[in-house]
C-alpha positions in Angstrom: -61.8 -51.0 -45.0 -65.0 -53.5 -44.3 -64.1 -55.2 -47.5 -59.8 -55.4 -47.1 -61.1 -56.8 -43.1 -63.7 -59.5 -45.0 -60.7 -60.6 -47.2 -58.5 -60.8 -44.5 -61.3 -62.9 -42.5 -61.8 -65.6 -45.7 -57.7 -66.1 -46.0 -57.6 -67.0 -42.6 -60.8 -69.4 -42.4 -59.5 -70.9 -46.0 -56.8 -72.9 -46.1 -57.4 -73.8 -49.7 -57.2 -69.8 -51.1 -54.0 -68.2 -51.3 -54.0 -64.8 -49.5 -52.4 -63.4 -52.4 -55.7 -63.1 -53.9 -56.8 -60.4 -51.7 -54.0 -58.2 -52.9 -54.7 -58.7 -56.7 -57.2 -55.8 -57.4 -54.4 -53.5 -55.7 -51.8 -54.8 -57.8 -53.7 -54.2 -61.1 -54.5 -50.8 -59.7 -51.3 -50.2 -59.4 -49.8 -51.6 -62.2 -52.8 -49.3 -63.8 -51.5 -46.3 -62.2 -47.8 -46.9 -63.4 -48.8 -47.6 -66.7 -50.5 -44.4 -67.0 -47.8 -42.2 -65.6 -45.5 -43.8 -67.8 -47.6 -43.0 -71.0 -47.9 -39.2 -69.6 -44.3 -39.2 -69.4 -43.7 -40.6 -72.7 -46.0 -38.2 -74.1 -44.6 -35.5 -72.4 -41.4 -36.0 -73.5 -42.3 -36.8 -77.1 -44.2 -33.2 -76.8 -41.2 -31.3 -75.3 -38.8 -32.7 -78.1 -40.9 -31.3 -80.4 -40.8 -27.8 -78.6 -44.6 -26.8 -79.8 -43.9 -23.6 -77.2 -40.9 -22.5 -79.4 -41.6 -23.8 -83.0 -45.7 -23.3 -82.9 -46.6 -21.2 -80.0 -43.8 -18.1 -79.8 -43.6 -18.0 -83.7 -47.1 -17.6 -84.3 -46.9 -14.8 -82.0 -44.3 -13.3 -83.8 -45.8 -13.6 -87.0 -49.1 -11.9 -85.7 -46.8 -9.1 -83.9 -44.5 -8.5 -86.9 -48.3 -8.4 -88.7 -49.0 -5.2 -86.9 -45.7 -3.3 -87.9 -46.9 -1.2 -91.0 -46.9 2.1 -92.8 -51.1 2.1 -93.1 -53.4 2.2 -90.6 -56.2 -0.7 -91.2 -53.9 -2.9 -93.0 -50.5 -4.1 -94.0 -47.8 -2.0 -95.5 -44.2 -2.3 -95.0 -42.2 -1.0 -98.2 -38.3 -0.7 -98.7 -36.7 1.2 -95.8 -40.2 2.7 -94.8 -40.3 3.3 -91.1 -42.5 0.2 -90.6 -39.8 -1.7 -92.6 -36.9 -0.4 -89.8 -39.0 -1.4 -86.8 -39.8 -4.5 -88.0 -35.9 -5.1 -88.9 -35.4 -4.2 -85.4 -38.0 -6.6 -84.0 -36.4 -9.6 -86.3 -33.0 -8.4 -84.8 -34.0 -8.7 -81.0 -35.6 -12.4 -82.1 -32.5 -13.1 -84.0 -30.2 -12.4 -80.5 -32.7 -13.8 -78.3 -31.6 -17.7 -80.3 -28.2 -17.0 -79.8 -27.1 -14.9 -82.9 -25.0 -11.9 -83.9 -26.7 -9.4 -85.8 -26.0 -6.5 -88.1 -27.6 -4.5 -90.7 -25.9 -4.0 -94.2 -25.8 -1.3 -96.8 -29.3 -2.2 -98.4 -31.0 -2.6 -95.5 -30.7 -6.5 -95.3 -31.0 -7.7 -91.6 -28.4 -10.7 -90.6 -28.4 -13.1 -87.9 -25.5 -15.6 -87.6 -23.9 -18.4 -85.7 -20.7 -19.0 -86.0 -19.8 -23.0 -84.1 -16.5 -23.2 -82.7 -15.6 -26.0 -85.0 -17.3 -25.0 -87.9 -15.4 -24.3 -91.3 -15.8 -21.2 -93.6 -18.6 -22.0 -95.4 -22.0 -20.3 -94.4 -25.5 -21.8 -95.2 -27.8 -18.9 -95.9 -31.3 -19.2 -94.7 -34.1 -16.4 -95.4 -37.1 -14.5 -96.7 -37.7 -11.0 -97.2 -39.5 -8.7 -94.9 -41.1 -6.1 -97.0 -44.7 -6.7 -98.2 -47.2 -5.5 -101.1 -49.9 -2.8 -100.2 -52.5 -5.0 -98.3 -50.7 -7.7 -97.3 -51.1 -10.6 -95.3 -48.9 -11.5 -92.5 -47.1 -14.8 -93.4 -45.9 -13.9 -97.3 -41.8 -13.7 -96.4 -42.1 -13.1 -92.3 -43.0 -17.2 -92.2 -39.7 -18.1 -93.6 -38.0 -15.6 -91.4 -39.5 -16.4 -88.2 -39.3 -20.4 -88.7 -35.5 -20.2 -89.4 -35.0 -18.4 -86.2 -37.1 -20.6 -84.0 -35.8 -23.7 -85.0 -31.8 -22.2 -84.4 -33.6 -21.0 -81.1 -34.7 -24.8 -80.4 -31.1 -25.9 -81.4 -29.4 -23.1 -79.0 -31.6 -24.2 -75.9 -30.5 -28.0 -76.3 -26.8 -27.1 -76.9 -26.8 -28.5 -80.0 -26.4 -25.1 -81.7 -22.6 -25.3 -81.2 -22.2 -28.9 -82.5 -23.2 -27.4 -85.9 -20.0 -28.4 -88.6 -21.0 -25.0 -90.8 -21.8 -21.6 -90.0 -25.8 -20.7 -90.3 -26.7 -17.2 -91.4 -30.3 -16.0 -91.4 -31.2 -13.1 -93.8 -34.5 -11.3 -93.5 -33.8 -9.5 -97.0 -35.4 -5.5 -97.3 -36.8 -5.7 -100.5 -38.3 -8.7 -102.8 -41.4 -7.5 -104.1 -40.6 -4.1 -105.4 -43.2 -2.3 -104.6 -41.7 1.3 -103.3 -39.4 1.3 -106.5 -40.6 -1.0 -108.9 -37.5 -3.1 -109.0 -37.5 -6.4 -107.3 -35.0 -8.2 -105.3 -33.1 -5.3 -104.2 -31.7 -6.7 -101.0 -31.3 -10.5 -102.1 -29.5 -9.3 -105.8 -27.1 -6.9 -103.6 -26.0 -10.0 -101.6 -26.1 -12.3 -105.1 -23.7 -9.7 -106.5 -26.2 -8.8 -109.5 -27.9 -5.8 -108.6 -26.6 -2.8 -111.2 -25.3 0.1 -109.9 -27.6 2.0 -111.4 -30.3 0.7 -109.5 -29.2 3.3 -106.9 -30.9 5.9 -108.7 -34.0 4.8 -109.2 -36.8 6.8 -107.5 -40.0 6.7 -105.9 -43.3 8.4 -106.7 -42.1 11.2 -104.3 -38.8 11.5 -106.2 -36.2 10.1 -103.4 -34.1 7.3 -105.1 -32.7 4.3 -103.3 -29.8 5.6 -102.3 -31.6 9.0 -100.8 -33.8 6.4 -98.6 -30.6 4.8 -97.2 -28.9 7.8 -96.2 -31.9 9.2 -94.2 -31.4 5.9 -92.1 -27.9 6.3 -91.5 -26.7 3.7 -94.4 -23.7 5.2 -96.9 -24.2 3.1 -99.5 -22.4 4.5 -103.0 -21.7 2.8 -106.4 -18.1 2.2 -105.3 -19.0 0.5 -102.3 -22.2 -1.2 -103.3 -19.9 -4.4 -104.9 -18.6 -4.5 -101.2 -22.1 -6.6 -100.1 -21.5 -9.3 -102.8 -20.7 -12.7 -101.1 -18.5 -14.7 -102.6 -19.6 -18.2 -104.0 -16.9 -20.2 -102.5 -17.5 -18.5 -98.9 -21.8 -20.0 -99.4 -22.6 -23.9 -99.0 -26.1 -23.0 -100.2 -29.4 -20.9 -99.4 -32.9 -22.2 -98.3 -36.0 -20.4 -98.2 -39.2 -21.6 -96.4 -42.3 -19.6 -97.6 -45.8 -20.1 -98.0 -47.1 -21.7 -101.2 -49.5 -19.2 -102.6 -51.3 -21.5 -104.4 -53.9 -24.3 -103.6 -52.2 -27.7 -104.3 -51.0 -28.4 -100.6 -54.6 -27.3 -99.2 -56.4 -30.0 -101.5 -53.6 -32.9 -101.1 -53.9 -32.5 -97.1 -50.4 -32.2 -96.5 -48.5 -28.7 -95.0 -45.4 -29.2 -96.7 -44.1 -29.6 -100.5 -40.3 -29.3 -101.7 -40.1 -26.7 -104.7 -38.4 -28.5 -107.6 -38.3 -25.0 -109.6 -39.3 -21.5 -109.6 -41.0 -20.3 -113.0 -39.3 -17.5 -115.4 -41.1 -14.3 -116.5 -41.2 -11.9 -118.8 -43.1 -8.6 -118.2 -44.4 -6.9 -121.4 -46.8 -3.6 -122.0 -48.8 -3.7 -125.5 -49.7 -0.6 -126.8 -52.5 -0.3 -129.5 -52.9 3.1 -131.1 -56.0 3.6 -133.8 -58.4 6.7 -134.5 -59.8 8.5 -131.8 -63.5 9.8 -132.4 -66.9 10.2 -131.6 -68.8 7.2 -130.1 -72.2 8.2 -132.1 -71.1 9.4 -135.6 -68.1 7.1 -137.0 -69.7 4.3 -139.0 -68.6 0.7 -136.9 -67.4 -0.4 -140.9 -65.0 2.7 -140.8 -63.5 2.9 -137.4 -59.7 1.7 -136.2 -60.8 1.1 -132.9 -57.6 0.2 -130.8 -59.9 -1.1 -127.9 -61.2 -4.0 -129.8 -58.0 -4.9 -131.4 -56.9 -4.9 -127.8 -59.7 -7.3 -126.8 -58.9 -9.9 -129.7 -55.1 -9.9 -128.6 -56.3 -10.7 -125.0 -58.5 -13.2 -126.2 -55.8 -14.8 -128.7 -53.3 -14.5 -125.9 -55.6 -16.7 -123.5 -56.0 -19.3 -126.2 -52.3 -19.4 -126.7 -51.5 -20.0 -123.2 -54.0 -22.7 -122.9 -53.2 -24.5 -125.6 -49.6 -23.6 -126.8 -49.2 -27.4 -128.2 -51.9 -25.8 -131.4 -49.6 -23.1 -131.7 -46.1 -23.9 -131.5 -44.2 -26.5 -133.5 -41.7 -29.1 -132.0 -39.6 -28.5 -134.7 -37.1 -25.3 -135.1 -36.1 -23.3 -132.1 -38.7 -25.3 -129.5 -38.0 -28.5 -128.9 -41.0 -31.1 -127.9 -39.9 -31.2 -124.3 -40.4 -27.6 -124.3 -44.1 -27.9 -125.9 -44.7 -30.4 -123.2 -43.2 -28.5 -120.1 -45.5 -25.9 -121.3 -48.7 -27.6 -121.0 -48.4 -28.1 -117.3 -46.2 -24.7 -116.0 -47.4 -21.8 -118.8 -49.7 -19.2 -117.6 -50.4 -15.9 -118.9 -52.0 -12.5 -117.1 -53.1 -9.5 -118.5 -53.4 -7.1 -115.2 -53.9 -3.8 -116.4 -55.3 -2.3 -118.8 -55.6 1.7 -119.6 -57.3 3.7 -122.1 -57.1 7.0 -123.6 -59.2 9.7 -123.1 -61.1 6.9 -121.5 -64.5 8.1 -122.0 -67.9 6.3 -122.6 -68.9 8.6 -125.5 -65.3 8.5 -127.6 -63.5 5.7 -129.4 -60.4 5.5 -127.7 -57.7 6.6 -129.0 -54.6 4.3 -127.5 -55.6 1.2 -125.2 -52.6 0.0 -123.3 -52.2 -3.6 -121.4 -49.6 -5.7 -119.5 -49.0 -9.1 -119.9 -47.3 -11.5 -117.6 -45.9 -14.9 -118.8 -44.8 -17.3 -116.7 -43.3 -21.3 -117.2 -40.9 -23.3 -115.6 -39.3 -23.7 -119.1 -37.2 -20.7 -120.7 -37.2 -22.0 -124.1 -41.0 -22.7 -124.5 -41.3 -19.1 -122.9 -39.2 -17.6 -125.9 -41.4 -19.7 -128.3 -44.6 -18.3 -126.6 -43.3 -14.4 -127.2 -42.3 -15.2 -130.8 -46.0 -16.4 -131.4 -47.6 -13.6 -129.5 -45.8 -11.4 -131.3 -46.7 -12.8 -134.7 -50.3 -12.9 -133.6 -50.0 -9.0 -132.9 -48.7 -8.1 -136.0 -51.3 -10.0 -137.7 -54.5 -8.8 -135.6 -53.3 -5.1 -135.9 -52.7 -5.1 -139.4 -56.3 -6.8 -140.2 -57.6 -4.3 -138.0 -55.5 -0.9 -139.2 -54.1 -0.2 -135.7 -50.3 0.1 -134.9 -49.1 -1.8 -132.1 -46.1 -1.5 -130.1 -44.5 -4.3 -127.5 -42.3 -3.2 -124.8 -40.7 -5.9 -122.9 -39.9 -4.7 -119.1 -38.8 -7.7 -117.4 -37.4 -10.7 -117.7 -36.0 -13.4 -115.4 -34.8 -16.9 -116.3 -36.3 -19.9 -114.7 -34.8 -21.5 -111.6 -34.1 -25.0 -111.1 -33.7 -25.9 -107.2 -30.9 -28.1 -106.1 -31.5 -31.8 -106.3 -29.1 -32.4 -103.4 -31.0 -29.5 -101.4 -34.0 -30.8 -102.4 -33.2 -34.4 -101.1 -32.3 -33.4 -97.8 -35.0 -31.0 -97.4 -37.5 -33.8 -98.8 -36.3 -36.0 -96.0 -36.3 -33.0 -93.4 -40.0 -32.6 -94.2 -40.9 -36.3 -93.7 -39.2 -36.5 -90.6 -41.0 -33.6 -89.1 -44.2 -34.7 -90.3 -43.8 -38.2 -89.1 -42.4 -37.2 -85.3 -45.7 -34.7 -85.6 -48.3 -37.2 -86.9 -46.9 -40.6 -85.3 -47.6 -41.5 -89.2 -46.2 -42.6 -92.3 -47.1 -39.3 -94.4 -45.9 -40.9 -97.9 -43.9 -38.8 -100.5 -43.6 -35.1 -99.7 -44.6 -33.8 -102.6 -42.9 -31.5 -105.5 -44.1 -28.4 -106.8 -43.1 -25.7 -108.8 -43.2 -22.2 -107.9 -45.2 -19.4 -110.2 -44.4 -16.8 -108.0 -40.9 -15.2 -107.8 -38.9 -15.3 -104.5 -35.5 -14.6 -103.3 -34.0 -17.7 -104.1 -34.1 -16.5 -107.9 -31.5 -13.8 -106.8 -28.9 -15.7 -104.5 -29.3 -18.9 -107.6 -26.9 -16.3 -109.0 -24.3 -17.3 -106.0 -25.2 -20.5 -104.6 -27.3 -23.4 -104.9 -30.8 -23.5 -103.6 -33.2 -25.2 -102.2 -37.0 -24.2 -101.2 -39.8 -25.7 -98.7 -43.2 -24.5 -99.3 -46.1 -24.2 -96.5 -49.9 -24.7 -96.8 -52.0 -21.8 -97.1 -55.9 -21.6 -96.5 -57.5 -21.5 -100.1 -54.1 -20.8 -101.6 -54.7 -16.8 -100.6 -51.9 -14.7 -100.7 -51.0 -11.0 -101.2 -54.1 -10.5 -99.4 -55.2 -9.8 -95.6 -57.2 -13.0 -95.7 -53.6 -14.9 -96.2 -53.7 -17.6 -93.7 -51.1 -20.6 -92.3 -52.4 -23.1 -89.5 -50.4 -22.6 -86.3 -49.9 -26.5 -86.9 -48.0 -25.8 -90.2 -46.2 -23.0 -88.8 -44.5 -26.1 -86.3 -44.2 -28.0 -89.2 -41.9 -25.5 -90.8 -39.9 -25.1 -88.1 -39.9 -28.7 -87.1 -38.4 -29.2 -90.9 -36.0 -26.8 -90.8 -34.5 -27.8 -87.2 -34.4 -31.6 -88.7 -32.8 -30.0 -91.8 -30.0 -28.2 -90.0 -29.7 -31.5 -87.4 -29.4 -33.8 -90.2 -27.1 -31.9 -92.7 -24.8 -29.6 -90.8 
């Protein structure tokens, strides 16, 4: 007050100094306060427009809640139509309905949530992933794709934009992708795509229960006659989009939360059995042994060399062209994951050794060339060591190329989401190949597919160490929201 009075006195006594000078500090203060208020309003508006409370906070909380729904104590395990799977499905239905979707469960236990905007046409966009897990699983594999889709639709619902979509949207939580219980992957998505053999209903789990038995236990009466009714017709589907953790280290290494998937590797699973002469470890001379263990060891090392340097073994002439050899060098991976011996005693030369081989690459022609070369090497090694070898082909899945149009739309949506979050130009959204199988592989038999990868810590998956940052969960939901708003 004294300062203000002094200013007034000075103003009256000095005719050369305008009175407005005394108000200058006050004006500056008011302008500063107003500028701060405007900045805070803009900041809050931007934050609210990004909906972190739904796309990040609520989505993360739901993922953690779903991660506690398990059939096991102390670790996460949720297999096809198990009690935990049913509880998880009911929880997902609740969240779907919270987002404004109409829900139901189909004849293979898939959980559906659908929105039919008033002026939409009859072609549905399908979005989904799987609700089942491996044994001792992480909580993001599969679940992230379901929750991020529900969260994005919830944002559109509460903002009134859901009703303006030009296409119906259906979120599907597939009942089985991992194949843990019945050793048959993609039960849920293959049924939707119409490529699930009717014989699958009679496959048994370790307790002797069939797929059909398990469904009946849960009041789902699916028979060989009505299984085909689960199939969607291609002309009714616009496309399929799946969000999934990368399950690899690339995104973390380049410092980006999102990538678009250009394709999913084809896969062959083999079981090789090598039989020799069982004998006493102390009495059979080394020169007289027919040891299947050392033959198996040589085969495994030979496989590693073949898969590390395919160009050294496969000619560019004949059945495998130069493009196949080039693509193999960048995408081929081979794994021996399981070895068993008989009689498996430390003082016995084994009579039989069996091991599994998993071969994956984006190039189906190249994969067949690798199998052909592996078969040649197997016969050469086994003949030289006087043991017999048998190769049993257990599983084949062709590579899937994601649709260029969907990829372009997902890429734009991911870029827009990241720019909105950071306020910066993050550069080009990367294109990655998926070495893991996904429900998109089954759905590719029905419609065009697109996938979005989300960064996971250390590239770790199928493990309780699996982790996704909450801001990356937010980015995934925001990207799906942007994709829906822009393209539907």
